[in-house]
PDB file of C-alpha atoms in Angstrom:
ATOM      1  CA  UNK A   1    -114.164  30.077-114.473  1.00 48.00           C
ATOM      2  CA  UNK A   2    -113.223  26.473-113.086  1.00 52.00           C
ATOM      3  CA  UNK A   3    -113.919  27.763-109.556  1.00 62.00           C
ATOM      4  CA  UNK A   4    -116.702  25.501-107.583  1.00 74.00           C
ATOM      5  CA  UNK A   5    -119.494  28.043-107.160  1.00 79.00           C
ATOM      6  CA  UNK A   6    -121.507  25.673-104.794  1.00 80.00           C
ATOM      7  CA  UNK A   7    -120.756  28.075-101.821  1.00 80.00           C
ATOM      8  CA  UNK A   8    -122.140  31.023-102.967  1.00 84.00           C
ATOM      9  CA  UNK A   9    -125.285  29.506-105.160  1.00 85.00           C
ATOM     10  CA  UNK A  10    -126.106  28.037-101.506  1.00 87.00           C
ATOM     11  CA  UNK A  11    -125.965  31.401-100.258  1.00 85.00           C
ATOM     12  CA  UNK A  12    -128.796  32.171-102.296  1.00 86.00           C
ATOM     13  CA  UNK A  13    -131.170  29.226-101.050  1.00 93.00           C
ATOM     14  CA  UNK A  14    -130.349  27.884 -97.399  1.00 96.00           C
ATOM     15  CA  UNK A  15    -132.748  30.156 -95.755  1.00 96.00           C
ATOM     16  CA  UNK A  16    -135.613  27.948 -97.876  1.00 97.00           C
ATOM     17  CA  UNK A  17    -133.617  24.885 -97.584  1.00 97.00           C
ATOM     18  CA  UNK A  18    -133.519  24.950 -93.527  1.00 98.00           C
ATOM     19  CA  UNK A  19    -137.498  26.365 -93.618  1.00 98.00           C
ATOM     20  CA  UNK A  20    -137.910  23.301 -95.857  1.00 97.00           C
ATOM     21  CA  UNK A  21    -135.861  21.222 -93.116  1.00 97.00           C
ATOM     22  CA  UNK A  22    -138.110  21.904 -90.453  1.00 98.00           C
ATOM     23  CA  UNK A  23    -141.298  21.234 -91.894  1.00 97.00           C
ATOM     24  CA  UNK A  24    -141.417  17.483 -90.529  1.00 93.00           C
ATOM     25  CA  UNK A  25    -140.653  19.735 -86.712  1.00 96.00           C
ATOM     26  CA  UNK A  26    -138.853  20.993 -84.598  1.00 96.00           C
ATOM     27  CA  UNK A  27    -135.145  20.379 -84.800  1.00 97.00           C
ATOM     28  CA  UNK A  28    -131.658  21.960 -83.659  1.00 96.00           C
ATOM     29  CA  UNK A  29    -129.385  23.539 -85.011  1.00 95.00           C
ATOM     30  CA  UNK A  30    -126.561  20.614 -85.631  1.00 94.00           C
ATOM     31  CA  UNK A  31    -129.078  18.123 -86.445  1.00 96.00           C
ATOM     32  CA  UNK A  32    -130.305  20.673 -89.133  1.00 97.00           C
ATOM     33  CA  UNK A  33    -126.922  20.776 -90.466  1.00 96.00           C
ATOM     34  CA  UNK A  34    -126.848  17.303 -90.373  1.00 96.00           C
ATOM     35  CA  UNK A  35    -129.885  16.776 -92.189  1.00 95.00           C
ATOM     36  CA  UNK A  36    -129.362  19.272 -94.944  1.00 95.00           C
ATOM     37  CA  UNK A  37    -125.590  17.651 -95.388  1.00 94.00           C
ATOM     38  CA  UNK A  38    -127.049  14.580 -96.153  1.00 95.00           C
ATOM     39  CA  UNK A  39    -129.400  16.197 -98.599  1.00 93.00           C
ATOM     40  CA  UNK A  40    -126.361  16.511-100.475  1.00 91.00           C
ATOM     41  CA  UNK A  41    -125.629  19.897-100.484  1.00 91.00           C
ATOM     42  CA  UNK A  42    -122.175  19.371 -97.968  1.00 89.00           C
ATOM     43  CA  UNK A  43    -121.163  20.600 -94.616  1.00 91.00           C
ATOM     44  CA  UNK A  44    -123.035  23.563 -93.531  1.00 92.00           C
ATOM     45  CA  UNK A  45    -120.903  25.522 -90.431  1.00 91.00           C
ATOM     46  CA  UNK A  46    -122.476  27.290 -87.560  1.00 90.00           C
ATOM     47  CA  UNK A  47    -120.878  30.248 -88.732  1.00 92.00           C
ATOM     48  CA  UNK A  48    -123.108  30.322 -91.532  1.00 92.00           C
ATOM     49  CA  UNK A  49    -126.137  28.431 -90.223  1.00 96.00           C
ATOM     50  CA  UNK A  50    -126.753  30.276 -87.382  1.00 96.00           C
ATOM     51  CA  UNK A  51    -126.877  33.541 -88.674  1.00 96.00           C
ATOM     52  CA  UNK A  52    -129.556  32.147 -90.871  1.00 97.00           C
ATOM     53  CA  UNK A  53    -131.533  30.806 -88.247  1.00 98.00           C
ATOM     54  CA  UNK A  54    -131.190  34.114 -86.275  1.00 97.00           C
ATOM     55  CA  UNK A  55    -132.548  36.008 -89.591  1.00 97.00           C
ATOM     56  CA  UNK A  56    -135.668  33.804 -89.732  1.00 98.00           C
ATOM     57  CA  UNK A  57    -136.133  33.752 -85.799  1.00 98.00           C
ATOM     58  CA  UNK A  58    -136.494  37.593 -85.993  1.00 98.00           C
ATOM     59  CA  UNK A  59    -138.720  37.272 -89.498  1.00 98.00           C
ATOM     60  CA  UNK A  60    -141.317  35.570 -87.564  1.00 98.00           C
ATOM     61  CA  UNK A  61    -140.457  31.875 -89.279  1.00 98.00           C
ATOM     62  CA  UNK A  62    -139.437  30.193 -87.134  1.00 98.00           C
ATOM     63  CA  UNK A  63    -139.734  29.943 -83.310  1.00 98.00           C
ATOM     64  CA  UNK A  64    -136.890  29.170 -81.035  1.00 97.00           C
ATOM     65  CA  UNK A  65    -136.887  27.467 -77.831  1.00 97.00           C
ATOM     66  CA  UNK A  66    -133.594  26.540 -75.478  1.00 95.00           C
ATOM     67  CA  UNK A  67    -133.549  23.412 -73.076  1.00 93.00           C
ATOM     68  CA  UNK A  68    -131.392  22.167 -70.535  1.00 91.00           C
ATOM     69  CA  UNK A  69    -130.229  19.003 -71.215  1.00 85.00           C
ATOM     70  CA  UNK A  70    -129.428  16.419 -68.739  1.00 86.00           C
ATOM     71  CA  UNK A  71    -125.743  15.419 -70.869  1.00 87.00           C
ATOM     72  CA  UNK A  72    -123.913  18.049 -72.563  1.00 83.00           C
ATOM     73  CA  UNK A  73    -125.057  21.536 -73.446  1.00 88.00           C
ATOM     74  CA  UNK A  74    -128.650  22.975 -73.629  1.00 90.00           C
ATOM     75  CA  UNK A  75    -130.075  23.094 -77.402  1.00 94.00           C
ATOM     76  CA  UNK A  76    -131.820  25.920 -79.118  1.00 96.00           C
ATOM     77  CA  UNK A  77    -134.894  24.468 -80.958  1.00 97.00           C
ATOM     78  CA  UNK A  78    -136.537  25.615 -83.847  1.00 98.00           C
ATOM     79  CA  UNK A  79    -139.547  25.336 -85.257  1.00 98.00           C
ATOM     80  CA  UNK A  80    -141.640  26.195 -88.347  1.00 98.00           C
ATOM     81  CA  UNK A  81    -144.408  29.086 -87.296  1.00 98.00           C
ATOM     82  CA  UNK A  82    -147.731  29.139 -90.027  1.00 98.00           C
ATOM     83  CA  UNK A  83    -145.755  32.086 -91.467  1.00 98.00           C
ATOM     84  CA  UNK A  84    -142.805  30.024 -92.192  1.00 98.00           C
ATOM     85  CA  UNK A  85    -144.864  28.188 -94.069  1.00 98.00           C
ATOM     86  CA  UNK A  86    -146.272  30.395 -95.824  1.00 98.00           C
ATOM     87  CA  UNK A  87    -143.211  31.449 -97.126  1.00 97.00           C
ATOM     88  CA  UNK A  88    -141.926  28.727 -97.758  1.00 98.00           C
ATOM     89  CA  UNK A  89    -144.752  27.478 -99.817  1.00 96.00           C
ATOM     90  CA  UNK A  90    -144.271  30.917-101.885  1.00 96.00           C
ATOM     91  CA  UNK A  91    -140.693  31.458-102.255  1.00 96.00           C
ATOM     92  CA  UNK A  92    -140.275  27.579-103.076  1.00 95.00           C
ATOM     93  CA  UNK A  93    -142.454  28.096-106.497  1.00 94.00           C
ATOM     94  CA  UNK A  94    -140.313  31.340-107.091  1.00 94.00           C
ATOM     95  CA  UNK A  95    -137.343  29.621-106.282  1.00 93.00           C
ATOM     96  CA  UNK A  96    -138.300  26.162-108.457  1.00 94.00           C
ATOM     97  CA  UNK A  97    -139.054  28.402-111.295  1.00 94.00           C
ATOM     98  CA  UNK A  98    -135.898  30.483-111.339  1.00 92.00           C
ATOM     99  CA  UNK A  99    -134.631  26.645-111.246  1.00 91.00           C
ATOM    100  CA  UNK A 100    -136.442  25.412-114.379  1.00 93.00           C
ATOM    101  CA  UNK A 101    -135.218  29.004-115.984  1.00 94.00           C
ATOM    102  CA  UNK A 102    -131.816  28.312-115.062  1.00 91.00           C
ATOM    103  CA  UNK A 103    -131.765  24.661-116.526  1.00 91.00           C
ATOM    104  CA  UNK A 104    -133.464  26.412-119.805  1.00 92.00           C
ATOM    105  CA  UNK A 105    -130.593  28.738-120.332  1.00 92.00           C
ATOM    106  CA  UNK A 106    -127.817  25.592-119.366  1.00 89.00           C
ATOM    107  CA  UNK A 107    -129.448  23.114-121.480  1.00 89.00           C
ATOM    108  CA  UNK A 108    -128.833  25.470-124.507  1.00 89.00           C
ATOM    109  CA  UNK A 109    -125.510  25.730-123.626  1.00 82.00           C
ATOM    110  CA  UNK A 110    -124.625  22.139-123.892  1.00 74.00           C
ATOM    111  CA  UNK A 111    -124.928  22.092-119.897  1.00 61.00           C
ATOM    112  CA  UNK A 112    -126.253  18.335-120.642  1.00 56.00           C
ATOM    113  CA  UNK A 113    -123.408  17.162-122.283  1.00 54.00           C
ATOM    114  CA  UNK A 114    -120.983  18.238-119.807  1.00 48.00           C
ATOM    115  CA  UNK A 115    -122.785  16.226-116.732  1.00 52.00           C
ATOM    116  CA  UNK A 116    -122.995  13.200-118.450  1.00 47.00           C
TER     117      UNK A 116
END
């Protein structure tokens, strides 16, 4: 198994990673992208980001709001609603825990070694 995995583990966490984005406000999609690339977790595509963004926006998340730009294209922005919040507040505990299980399970399998 000498595949990279990063792709699909990412799957698992960029809806909490771009509620966790927006939480200093309102932003757009690229600049989202932008942000959470230089997070360190690599390019995210608006093939996949904007589906996610989509699934929030009809979850009651996050708000959405296009405007006309005087250069270039309009820009849909986003922004975190109280029940965004919310959920992220909760699902980053679950998530952080699931983490700490995770590193548990790794670290007895010599997991440490191996990144050093």
């Amino acid at each position: 198994m000498t595949s990279d995995r990063r792709a699909s583990w990412l799957k698992g966490v960029l809806d909490l990673l771009v509620l966790a984005s927006l939480t200093s406000g309102e932003n757009y999609g690229y600049e989202i992208a932008k942000d959470l690339a230089e997070s360190g977790l690599g390019q995210i595509k608006g093939g996949t980001l904007y589906p996610v963004l989509n699934r929030l926006e009809e979850a009651g998340l996050v708000t959405a709001e296009f405007r006309v730009t005087e250069r270039g294209p309009g820009r849909r922005y986003y922004r975190l609603t109280d029940q965004g919040r919310r959920t992220l507040a909760e699902q980053s505990g679950l998530w952080l825990s699931f983490d700490e299980s995770v590193r548990a399970v790794l670290g007895r399998g010599g997991a440490e070694e191996v990144s050093r």
